[in-house]
Coordinates of C-alpha atoms in Angstrom, one line a residue:
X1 CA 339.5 189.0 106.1
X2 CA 339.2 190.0 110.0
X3 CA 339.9 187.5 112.0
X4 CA 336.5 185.8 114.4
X5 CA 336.6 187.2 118.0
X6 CA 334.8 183.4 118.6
X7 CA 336.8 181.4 116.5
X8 CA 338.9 179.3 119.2
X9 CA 336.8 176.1 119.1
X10 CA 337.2 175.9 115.3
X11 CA 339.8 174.2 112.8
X12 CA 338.0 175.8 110.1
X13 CA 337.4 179.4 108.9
X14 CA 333.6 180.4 107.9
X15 CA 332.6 180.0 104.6
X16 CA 332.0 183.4 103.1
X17 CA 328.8 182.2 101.5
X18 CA 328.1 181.7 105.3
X19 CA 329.3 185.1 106.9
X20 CA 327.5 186.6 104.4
X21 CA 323.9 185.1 104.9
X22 CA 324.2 184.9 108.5
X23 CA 325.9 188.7 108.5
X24 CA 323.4 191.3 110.5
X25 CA 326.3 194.4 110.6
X26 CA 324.2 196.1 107.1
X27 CA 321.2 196.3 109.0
X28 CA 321.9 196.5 112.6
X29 CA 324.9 199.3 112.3
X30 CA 322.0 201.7 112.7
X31 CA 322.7 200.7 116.3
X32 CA 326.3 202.2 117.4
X33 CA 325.2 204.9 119.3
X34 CA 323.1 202.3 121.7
X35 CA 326.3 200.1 121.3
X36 CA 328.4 202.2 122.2
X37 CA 326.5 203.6 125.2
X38 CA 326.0 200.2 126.9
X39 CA 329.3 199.4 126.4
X40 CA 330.6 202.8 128.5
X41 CA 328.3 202.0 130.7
X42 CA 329.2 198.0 131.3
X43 CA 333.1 199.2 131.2
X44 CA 332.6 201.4 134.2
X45 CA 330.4 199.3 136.2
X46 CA 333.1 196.2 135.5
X47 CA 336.0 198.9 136.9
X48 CA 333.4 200.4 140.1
X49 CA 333.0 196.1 141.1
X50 CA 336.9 196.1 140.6
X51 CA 336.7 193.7 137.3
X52 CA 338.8 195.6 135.3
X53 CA 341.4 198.3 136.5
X54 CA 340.4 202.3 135.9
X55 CA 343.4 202.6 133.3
X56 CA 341.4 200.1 131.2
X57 CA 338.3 201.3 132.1
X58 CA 339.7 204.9 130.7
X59 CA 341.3 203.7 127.8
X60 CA 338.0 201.5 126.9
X61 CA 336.4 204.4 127.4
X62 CA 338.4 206.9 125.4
X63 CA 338.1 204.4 122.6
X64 CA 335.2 203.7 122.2
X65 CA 333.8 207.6 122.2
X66 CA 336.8 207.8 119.4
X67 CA 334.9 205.2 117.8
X68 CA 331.8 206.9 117.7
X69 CA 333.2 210.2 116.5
X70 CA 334.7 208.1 113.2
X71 CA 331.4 206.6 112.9
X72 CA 329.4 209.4 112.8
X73 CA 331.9 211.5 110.6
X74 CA 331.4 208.8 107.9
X75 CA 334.9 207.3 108.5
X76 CA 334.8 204.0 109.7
X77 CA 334.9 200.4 107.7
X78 CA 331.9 197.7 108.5
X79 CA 333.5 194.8 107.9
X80 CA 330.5 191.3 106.8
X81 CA 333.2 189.0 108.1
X82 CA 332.7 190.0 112.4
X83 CA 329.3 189.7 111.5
X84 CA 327.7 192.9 113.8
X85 CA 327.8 196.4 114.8
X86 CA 328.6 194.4 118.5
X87 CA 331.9 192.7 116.7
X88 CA 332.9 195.2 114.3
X89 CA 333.1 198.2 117.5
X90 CA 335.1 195.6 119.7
X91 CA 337.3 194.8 117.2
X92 CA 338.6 198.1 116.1
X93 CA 338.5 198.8 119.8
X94 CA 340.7 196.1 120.5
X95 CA 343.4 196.7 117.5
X96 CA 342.8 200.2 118.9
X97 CA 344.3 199.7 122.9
X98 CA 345.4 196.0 122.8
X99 CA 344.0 194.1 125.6
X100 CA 342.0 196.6 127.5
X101 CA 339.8 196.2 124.7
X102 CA 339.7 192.5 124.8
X103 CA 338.5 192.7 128.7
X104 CA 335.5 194.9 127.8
X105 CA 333.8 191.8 127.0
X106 CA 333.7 190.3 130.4
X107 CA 330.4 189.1 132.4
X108 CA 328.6 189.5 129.3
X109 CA 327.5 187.9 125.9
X110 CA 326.6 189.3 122.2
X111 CA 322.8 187.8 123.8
X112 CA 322.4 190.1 126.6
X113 CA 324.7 192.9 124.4
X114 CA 322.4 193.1 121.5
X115 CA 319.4 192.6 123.3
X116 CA 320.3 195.8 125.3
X117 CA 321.3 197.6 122.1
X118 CA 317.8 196.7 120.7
X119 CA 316.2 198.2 124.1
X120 CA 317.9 201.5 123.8
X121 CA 317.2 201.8 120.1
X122 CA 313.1 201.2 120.3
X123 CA 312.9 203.0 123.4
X124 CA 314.5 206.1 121.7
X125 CA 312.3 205.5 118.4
X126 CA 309.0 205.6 120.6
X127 CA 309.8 209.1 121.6
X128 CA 310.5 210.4 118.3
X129 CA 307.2 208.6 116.6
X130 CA 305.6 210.0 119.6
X131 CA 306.9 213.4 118.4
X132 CA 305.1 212.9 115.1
X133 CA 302.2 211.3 116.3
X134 CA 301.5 214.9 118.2
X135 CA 302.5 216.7 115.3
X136 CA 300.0 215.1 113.3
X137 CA 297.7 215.9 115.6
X138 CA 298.8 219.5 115.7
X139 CA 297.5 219.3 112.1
X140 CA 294.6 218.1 112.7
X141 CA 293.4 220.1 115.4
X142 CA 294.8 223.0 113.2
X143 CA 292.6 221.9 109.7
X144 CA 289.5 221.6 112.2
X145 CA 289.7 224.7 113.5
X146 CA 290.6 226.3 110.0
X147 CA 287.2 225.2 108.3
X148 CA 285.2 224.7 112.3
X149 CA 281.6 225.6 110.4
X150 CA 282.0 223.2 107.2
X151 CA 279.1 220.9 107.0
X152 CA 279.7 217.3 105.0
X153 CA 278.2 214.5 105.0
X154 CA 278.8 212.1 107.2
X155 CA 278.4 208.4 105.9
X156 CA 278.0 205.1 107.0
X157 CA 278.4 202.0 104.6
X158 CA 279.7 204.9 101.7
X159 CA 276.4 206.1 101.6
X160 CA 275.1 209.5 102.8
X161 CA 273.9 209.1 106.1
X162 CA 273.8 212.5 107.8
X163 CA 275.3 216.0 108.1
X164 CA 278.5 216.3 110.3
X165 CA 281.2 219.3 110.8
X166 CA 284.0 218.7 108.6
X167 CA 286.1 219.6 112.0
X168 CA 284.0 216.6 113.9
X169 CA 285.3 214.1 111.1
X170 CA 289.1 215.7 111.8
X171 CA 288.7 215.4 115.2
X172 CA 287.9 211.5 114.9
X173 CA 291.2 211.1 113.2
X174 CA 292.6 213.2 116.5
X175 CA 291.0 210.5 118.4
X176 CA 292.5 207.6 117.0
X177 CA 295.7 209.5 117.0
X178 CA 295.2 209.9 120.9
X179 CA 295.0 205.7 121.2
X180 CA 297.8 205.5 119.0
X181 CA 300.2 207.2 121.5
X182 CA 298.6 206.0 124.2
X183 CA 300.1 202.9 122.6
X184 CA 303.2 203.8 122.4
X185 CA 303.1 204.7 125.7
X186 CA 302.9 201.1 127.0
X187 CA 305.4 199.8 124.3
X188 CA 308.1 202.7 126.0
X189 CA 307.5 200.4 129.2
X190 CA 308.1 197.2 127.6
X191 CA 311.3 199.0 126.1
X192 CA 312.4 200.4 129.2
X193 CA 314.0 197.0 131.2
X194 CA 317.3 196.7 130.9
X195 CA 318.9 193.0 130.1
X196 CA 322.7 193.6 130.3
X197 CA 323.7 191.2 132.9
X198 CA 321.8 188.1 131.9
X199 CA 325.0 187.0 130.0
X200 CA 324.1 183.9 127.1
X201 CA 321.4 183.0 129.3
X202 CA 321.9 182.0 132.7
X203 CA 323.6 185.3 134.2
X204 CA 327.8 185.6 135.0
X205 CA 330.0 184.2 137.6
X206 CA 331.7 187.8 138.2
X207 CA 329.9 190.2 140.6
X208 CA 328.5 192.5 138.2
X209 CA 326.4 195.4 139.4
X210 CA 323.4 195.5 137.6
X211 CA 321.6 198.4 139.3
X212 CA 324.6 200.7 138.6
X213 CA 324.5 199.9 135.0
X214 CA 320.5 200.5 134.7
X215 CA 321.1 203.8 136.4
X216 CA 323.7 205.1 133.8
X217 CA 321.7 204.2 131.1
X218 CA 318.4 205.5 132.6
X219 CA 316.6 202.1 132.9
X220 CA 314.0 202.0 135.2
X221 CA 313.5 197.9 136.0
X222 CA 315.6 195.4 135.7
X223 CA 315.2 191.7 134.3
X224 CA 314.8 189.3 136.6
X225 CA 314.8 186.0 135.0
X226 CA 318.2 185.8 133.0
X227 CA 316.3 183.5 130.4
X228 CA 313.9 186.0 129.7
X229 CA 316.0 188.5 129.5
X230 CA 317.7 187.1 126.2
X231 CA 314.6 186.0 124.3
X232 CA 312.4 188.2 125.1
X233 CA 310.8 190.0 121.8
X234 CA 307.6 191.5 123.1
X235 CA 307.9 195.0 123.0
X236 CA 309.4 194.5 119.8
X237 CA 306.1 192.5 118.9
X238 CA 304.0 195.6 120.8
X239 CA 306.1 198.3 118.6
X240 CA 305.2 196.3 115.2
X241 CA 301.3 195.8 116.7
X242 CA 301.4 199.6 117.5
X243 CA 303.1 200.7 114.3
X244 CA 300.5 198.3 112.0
X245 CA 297.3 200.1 114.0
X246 CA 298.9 203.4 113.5
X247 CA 299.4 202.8 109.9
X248 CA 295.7 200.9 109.3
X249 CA 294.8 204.7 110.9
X250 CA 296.5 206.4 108.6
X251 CA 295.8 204.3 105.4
X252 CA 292.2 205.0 106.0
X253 CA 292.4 209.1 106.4
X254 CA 294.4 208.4 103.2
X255 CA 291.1 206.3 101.3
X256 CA 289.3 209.2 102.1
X257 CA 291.4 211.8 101.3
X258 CA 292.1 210.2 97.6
X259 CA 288.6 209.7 98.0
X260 CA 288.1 213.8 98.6
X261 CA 290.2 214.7 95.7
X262 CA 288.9 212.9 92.9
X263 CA 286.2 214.7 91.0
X264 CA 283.7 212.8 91.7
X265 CA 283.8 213.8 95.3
X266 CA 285.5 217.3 94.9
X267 CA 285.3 218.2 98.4
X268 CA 289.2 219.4 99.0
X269 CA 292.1 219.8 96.7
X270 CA 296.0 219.1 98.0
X271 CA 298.9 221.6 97.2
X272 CA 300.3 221.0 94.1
X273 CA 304.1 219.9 95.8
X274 CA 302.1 217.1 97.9
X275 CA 301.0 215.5 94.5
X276 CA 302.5 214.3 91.1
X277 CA 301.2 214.2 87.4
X278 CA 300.7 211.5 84.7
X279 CA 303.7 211.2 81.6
X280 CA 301.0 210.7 79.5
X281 CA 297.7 212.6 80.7
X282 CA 298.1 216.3 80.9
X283 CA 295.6 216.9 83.1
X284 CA 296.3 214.5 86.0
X285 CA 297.1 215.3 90.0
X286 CA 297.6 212.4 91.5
X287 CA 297.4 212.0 95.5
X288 CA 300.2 209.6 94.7
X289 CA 301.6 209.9 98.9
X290 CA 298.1 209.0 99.8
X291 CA 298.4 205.6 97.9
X292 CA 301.4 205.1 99.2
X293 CA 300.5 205.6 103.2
X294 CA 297.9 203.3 102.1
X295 CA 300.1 200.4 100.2
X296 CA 302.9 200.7 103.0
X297 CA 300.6 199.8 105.3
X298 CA 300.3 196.2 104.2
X299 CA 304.3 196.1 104.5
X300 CA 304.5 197.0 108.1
X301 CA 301.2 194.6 109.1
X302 CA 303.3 191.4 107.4
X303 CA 306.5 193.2 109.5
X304 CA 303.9 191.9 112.7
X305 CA 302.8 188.8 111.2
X306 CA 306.4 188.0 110.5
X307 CA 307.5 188.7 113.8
X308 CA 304.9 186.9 115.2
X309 CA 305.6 184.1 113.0
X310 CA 309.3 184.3 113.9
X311 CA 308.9 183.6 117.9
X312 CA 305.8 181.4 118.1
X313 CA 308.1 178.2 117.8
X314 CA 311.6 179.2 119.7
X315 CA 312.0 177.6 122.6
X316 CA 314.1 179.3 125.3
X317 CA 316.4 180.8 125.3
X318 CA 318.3 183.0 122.5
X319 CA 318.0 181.6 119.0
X320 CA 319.6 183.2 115.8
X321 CA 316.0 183.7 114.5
X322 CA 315.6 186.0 116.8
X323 CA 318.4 188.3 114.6
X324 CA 315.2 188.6 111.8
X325 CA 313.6 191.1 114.5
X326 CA 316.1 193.6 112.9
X327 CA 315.1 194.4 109.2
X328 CA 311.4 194.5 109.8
X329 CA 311.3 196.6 112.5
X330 CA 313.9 199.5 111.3
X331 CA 311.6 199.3 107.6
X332 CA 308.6 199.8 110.0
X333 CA 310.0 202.9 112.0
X334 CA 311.1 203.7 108.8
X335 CA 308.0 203.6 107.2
X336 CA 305.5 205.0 109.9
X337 CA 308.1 208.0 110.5
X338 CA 307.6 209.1 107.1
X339 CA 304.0 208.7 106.8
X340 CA 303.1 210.8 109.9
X341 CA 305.5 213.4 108.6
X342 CA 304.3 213.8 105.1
X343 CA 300.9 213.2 106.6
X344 CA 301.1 216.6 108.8
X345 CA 302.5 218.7 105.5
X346 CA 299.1 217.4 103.7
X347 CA 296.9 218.2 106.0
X348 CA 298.9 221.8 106.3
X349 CA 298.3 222.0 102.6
X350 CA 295.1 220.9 101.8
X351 CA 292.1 223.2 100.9
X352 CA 289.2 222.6 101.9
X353 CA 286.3 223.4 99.3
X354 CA 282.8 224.4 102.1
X355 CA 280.6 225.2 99.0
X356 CA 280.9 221.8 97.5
X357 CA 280.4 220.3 100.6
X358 CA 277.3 222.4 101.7
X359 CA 276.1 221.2 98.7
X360 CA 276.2 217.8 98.8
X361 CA 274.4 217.7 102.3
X362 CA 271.7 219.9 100.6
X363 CA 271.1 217.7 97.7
X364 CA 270.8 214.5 99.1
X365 CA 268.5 212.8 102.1
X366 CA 270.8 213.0 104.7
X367 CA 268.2 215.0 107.0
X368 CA 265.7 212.0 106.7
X369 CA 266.6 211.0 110.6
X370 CA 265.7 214.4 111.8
X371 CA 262.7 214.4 110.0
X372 CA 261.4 211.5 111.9
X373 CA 262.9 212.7 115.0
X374 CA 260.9 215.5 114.6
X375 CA 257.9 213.7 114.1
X376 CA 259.1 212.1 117.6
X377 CA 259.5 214.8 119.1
X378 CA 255.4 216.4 118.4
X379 CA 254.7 213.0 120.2
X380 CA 255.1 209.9 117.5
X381 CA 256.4 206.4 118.3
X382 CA 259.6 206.7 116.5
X383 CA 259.0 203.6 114.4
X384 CA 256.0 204.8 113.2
X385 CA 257.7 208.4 112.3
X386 CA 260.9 206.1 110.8
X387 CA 258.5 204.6 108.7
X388 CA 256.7 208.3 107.6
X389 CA 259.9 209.7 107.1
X390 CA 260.8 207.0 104.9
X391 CA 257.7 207.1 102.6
X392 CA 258.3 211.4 102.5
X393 CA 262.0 210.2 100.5
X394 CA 260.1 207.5 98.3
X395 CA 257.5 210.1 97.5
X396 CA 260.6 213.1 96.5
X397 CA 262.5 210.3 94.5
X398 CA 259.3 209.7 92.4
X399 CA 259.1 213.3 92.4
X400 CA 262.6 213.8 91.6
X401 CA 262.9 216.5 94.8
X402 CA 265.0 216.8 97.8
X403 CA 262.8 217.1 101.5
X404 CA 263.4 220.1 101.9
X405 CA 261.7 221.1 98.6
X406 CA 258.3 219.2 99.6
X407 CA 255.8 221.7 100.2
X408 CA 253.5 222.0 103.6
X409 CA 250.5 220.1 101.8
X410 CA 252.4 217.1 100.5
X411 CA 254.2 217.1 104.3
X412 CA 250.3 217.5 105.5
X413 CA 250.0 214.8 103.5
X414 CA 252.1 212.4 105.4
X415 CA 251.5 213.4 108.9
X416 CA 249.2 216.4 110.5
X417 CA 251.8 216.7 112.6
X418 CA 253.7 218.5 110.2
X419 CA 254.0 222.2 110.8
X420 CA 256.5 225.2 108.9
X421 CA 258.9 224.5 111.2
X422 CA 259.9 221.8 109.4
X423 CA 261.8 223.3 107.1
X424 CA 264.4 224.5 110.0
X425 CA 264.3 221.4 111.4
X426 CA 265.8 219.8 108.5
X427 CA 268.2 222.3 107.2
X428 CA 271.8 221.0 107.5
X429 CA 273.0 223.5 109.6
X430 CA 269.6 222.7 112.3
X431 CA 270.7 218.8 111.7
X432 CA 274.4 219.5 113.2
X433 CA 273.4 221.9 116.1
X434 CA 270.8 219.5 117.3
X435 CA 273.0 216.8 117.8
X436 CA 274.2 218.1 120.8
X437 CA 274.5 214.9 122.8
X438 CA 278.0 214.5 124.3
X439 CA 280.7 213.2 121.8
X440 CA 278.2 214.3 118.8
X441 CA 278.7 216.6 116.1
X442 CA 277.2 220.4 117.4
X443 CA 279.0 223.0 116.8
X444 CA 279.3 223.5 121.1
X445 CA 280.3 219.8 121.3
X446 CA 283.1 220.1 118.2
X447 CA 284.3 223.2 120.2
X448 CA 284.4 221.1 123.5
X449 CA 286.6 218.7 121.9
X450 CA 289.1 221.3 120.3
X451 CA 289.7 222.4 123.6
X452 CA 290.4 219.4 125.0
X453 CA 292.6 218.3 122.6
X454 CA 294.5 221.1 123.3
X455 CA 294.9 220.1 126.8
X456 CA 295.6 216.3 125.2
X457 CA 298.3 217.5 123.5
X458 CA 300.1 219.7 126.3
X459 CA 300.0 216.6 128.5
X460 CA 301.3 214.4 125.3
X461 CA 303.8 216.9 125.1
X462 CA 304.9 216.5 128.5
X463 CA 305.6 213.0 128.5
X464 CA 307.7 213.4 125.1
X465 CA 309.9 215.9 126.7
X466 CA 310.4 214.0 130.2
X467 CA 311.4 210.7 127.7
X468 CA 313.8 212.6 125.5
X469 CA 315.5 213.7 128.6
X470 CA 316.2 210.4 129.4
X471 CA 318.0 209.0 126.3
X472 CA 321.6 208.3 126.9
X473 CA 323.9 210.2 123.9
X474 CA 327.4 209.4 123.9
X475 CA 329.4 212.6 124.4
X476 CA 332.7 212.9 123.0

């Protein structure tokens, strides 16, 4: 068994039931590269200040990038017993180069270490869910512009309310999609502080350089309460808040998209590799990814809630509670990095069925609002033409008709107001030009927003490239 790096004060080895439940190295060896990068970086800041000599500084250095190279070729050992990807690296370093390796730890503590790791890790995460995020809306912007003339029906409560573009209802999505990295945005700038230097909790004796180290590791602020620095879990908290709005997003494109499919709807059908089948039920195609968007998103919310849960009672400064930020947070990226991905390659996939659509806004009362506003428009109070256009659907449900299928006498009937241009008033394709009011569903205002999505998206991409420029990568 490897032998504690901490284990001075003690008369007693660890029990191994112990190391074992208190062991984060399973979880948190997703974290070398961000290890390994702050520790470069701390090694030559301690050698610039004159902590450490340059032939340690060199040989630390050397190491440690030798380190990385086993790691990422599959052969090195994690050994439960040091604990974490923080122990396990500095003690193969140290049986590596001796003491050089032992002085790497100077002016700093596995507080300020792992809270930098965990810095460096989110704030490279961010980017590459922000890459998704915009691929999604690629998607999107792609499917609306695909089917740009589809009528559906819009709803409101589940029920048919009134005709909108298929490409409008897409472009809502987009929307959300837009907040969502806006998010993210924010979370990158909680991320981007760097806490190396705060030591346990109260900061070093040694005259560290804490600029110099920010600089290598492209940190643009600093901490400047040592305390703080250590416990802080907030833009962990703002990822998992992020993450749980992007999935509540996602989980409801995916109600109505298993919604969609089924054949009581019947309005699109997914590709055949985006789906699976029933062992029993021959004729089964199950949106099974859907579901699953939808059911993960419950996982990632308690990930929040758990979080949450975890910090409201610590009191200051680190605690080993705050190691159970780990797990939930990697499922989550996990999670809501999958689910944008697929998400993209359904919407790529999916077919779009106009006919069945058309149809439904033709065979239902969806153009009831534009008949009143019609009735408005030739100079009625609108409550009064509400309540007339109301009484014109009684009168076709007793009938067993649609609005449009009321002749000019029965509309005569109702209102004198009523003239043949009625029937091109409420005609689905009427309904959605009219509502031309900025934001609404036209066919010009649809257009407006494709184009500015376009522009979204440049900008969007902008930012991603600028932050993917600034991760650190260890170079051999």
């Amino acid at each position: 068994m490897a032998e504690q790096l901490w284990g001075g004060r003690f008369s007693k080895s660890t029990d191994e039931m112990i190391n074992d439940f208190q062991a984060s190295i399973d979880f948190d060896k997703r974290m070398y590269a961000e290890d390994i990068a702050g520790s470069i970086a701390h090694a030559t800041m301690l050698a610039k200040v004159g902590i450490i000599s340059e032939a340690d500084r060199d040989a630390i250095i050397a190491g440690l990038k030798d380190i990385y190279e086993k790691i990422e070729e599959g052969n090195f050992s994690f050994e439960v017993a040091l604990e974490d990807i923080h122990m396990n690296i500095e003690k193969r370093l140290t049986d590596a180069i001796g003491d050089a390796g032992g002085r790497l730890h100077t002016a700093r503590s596995r507080n300020d270490q792992v809270a930098l790791d965990t810095h460096m890790f989110i704030r490279r995460q961010v980017v590459e869910v922000q890459k998704l995020i915009l691929d999604m809306q690629k998607a999107l912007v792609e499917t609306a512009e695909k089917y740009s003339d589809v009528i559906m029906p819009g709803y409101t409560h589940l029920q048919r309310a009134q005709p909108v573009l298929f490409s409008h209802h897409m472009m809502a999505y987009f929307s959300m999609l837009k907040r969502d990295f806006d998010r993210f945005v924010g979370v990158y700038e909680r991320c981007d502080i760097m806490p190396l230097g705060a030591g346990a909790l109260a900061g070093t004796t040694f005259p560290i350089d804490r600029k110099y180290v920010a600089e290598q590791l492209n940190f643009e602020n600093i901490y400047s309460n040592s305390l703080d620095a250590v416990s802080d879990r907030d833009y962990i908290m703002e990822f998992l808040s992020a993450a749980s709005i992007l999935m509540v997003h996602l989980s409801r494109l995916s109600e109505e998209t298993i919604l969609w499919c089924s054949r009581e709807f019947f309005f699109i059908e997914l590709d055949d590799a985006h789906c699976t089948g029933s062992s029993m039920m021959p004729q089964k195609k199950n949106p099974d990814v859907s579901e699953l968007v939808r059911g993960k998103t419950g996982r990632v919310v308690g990930h929040l809630m758990a979080m949450l849960s975890t910090v409201k009672g610590l009191p200051l400064a680190y605690n080993k509670d705050l190691q159970e930020d780990k797990e939930g947070i990697f499922d989550t990226i996990d999670t809501i990095k999958f689910s944008l991905a697929v998400y993209a390659r359904i919407l790529r996939g999916m077919k779009v069925r106009p006919e069945v659509m058309r149809r439904a806004v033709a065979e239902d009362f969806s153009n009831a609002t534009d008949l009143a506003d019609y009735l408005v428009k030739k100079g009625m109070p609108f409550r009064q033409a509400h309540a007339v256009s109301g009484k014109a659907v009684h009168h076709c449900i007793e009938e067993n008709k649609w609005l449009a299928d009321m002749s000019m006498t029965e509309f005569k009937d109702l209102s004198d107001l009523f003239d043949e241009d009625i029937y091109d008033a409420i005609s689905p394709e009427t309904c959605v030009k009219n509502r031309n009011s900025y934001g609404g569903t036209s066919y010009g205002q649809v257009e407006m927003q494709l184009q500015q999505a376009h522009g979204i998206m440049d900008l969007e991409s902008a930012v991603v490239d600028d932050k993917t420029n600034k991760q650190v990568t260890v170079k051999p």
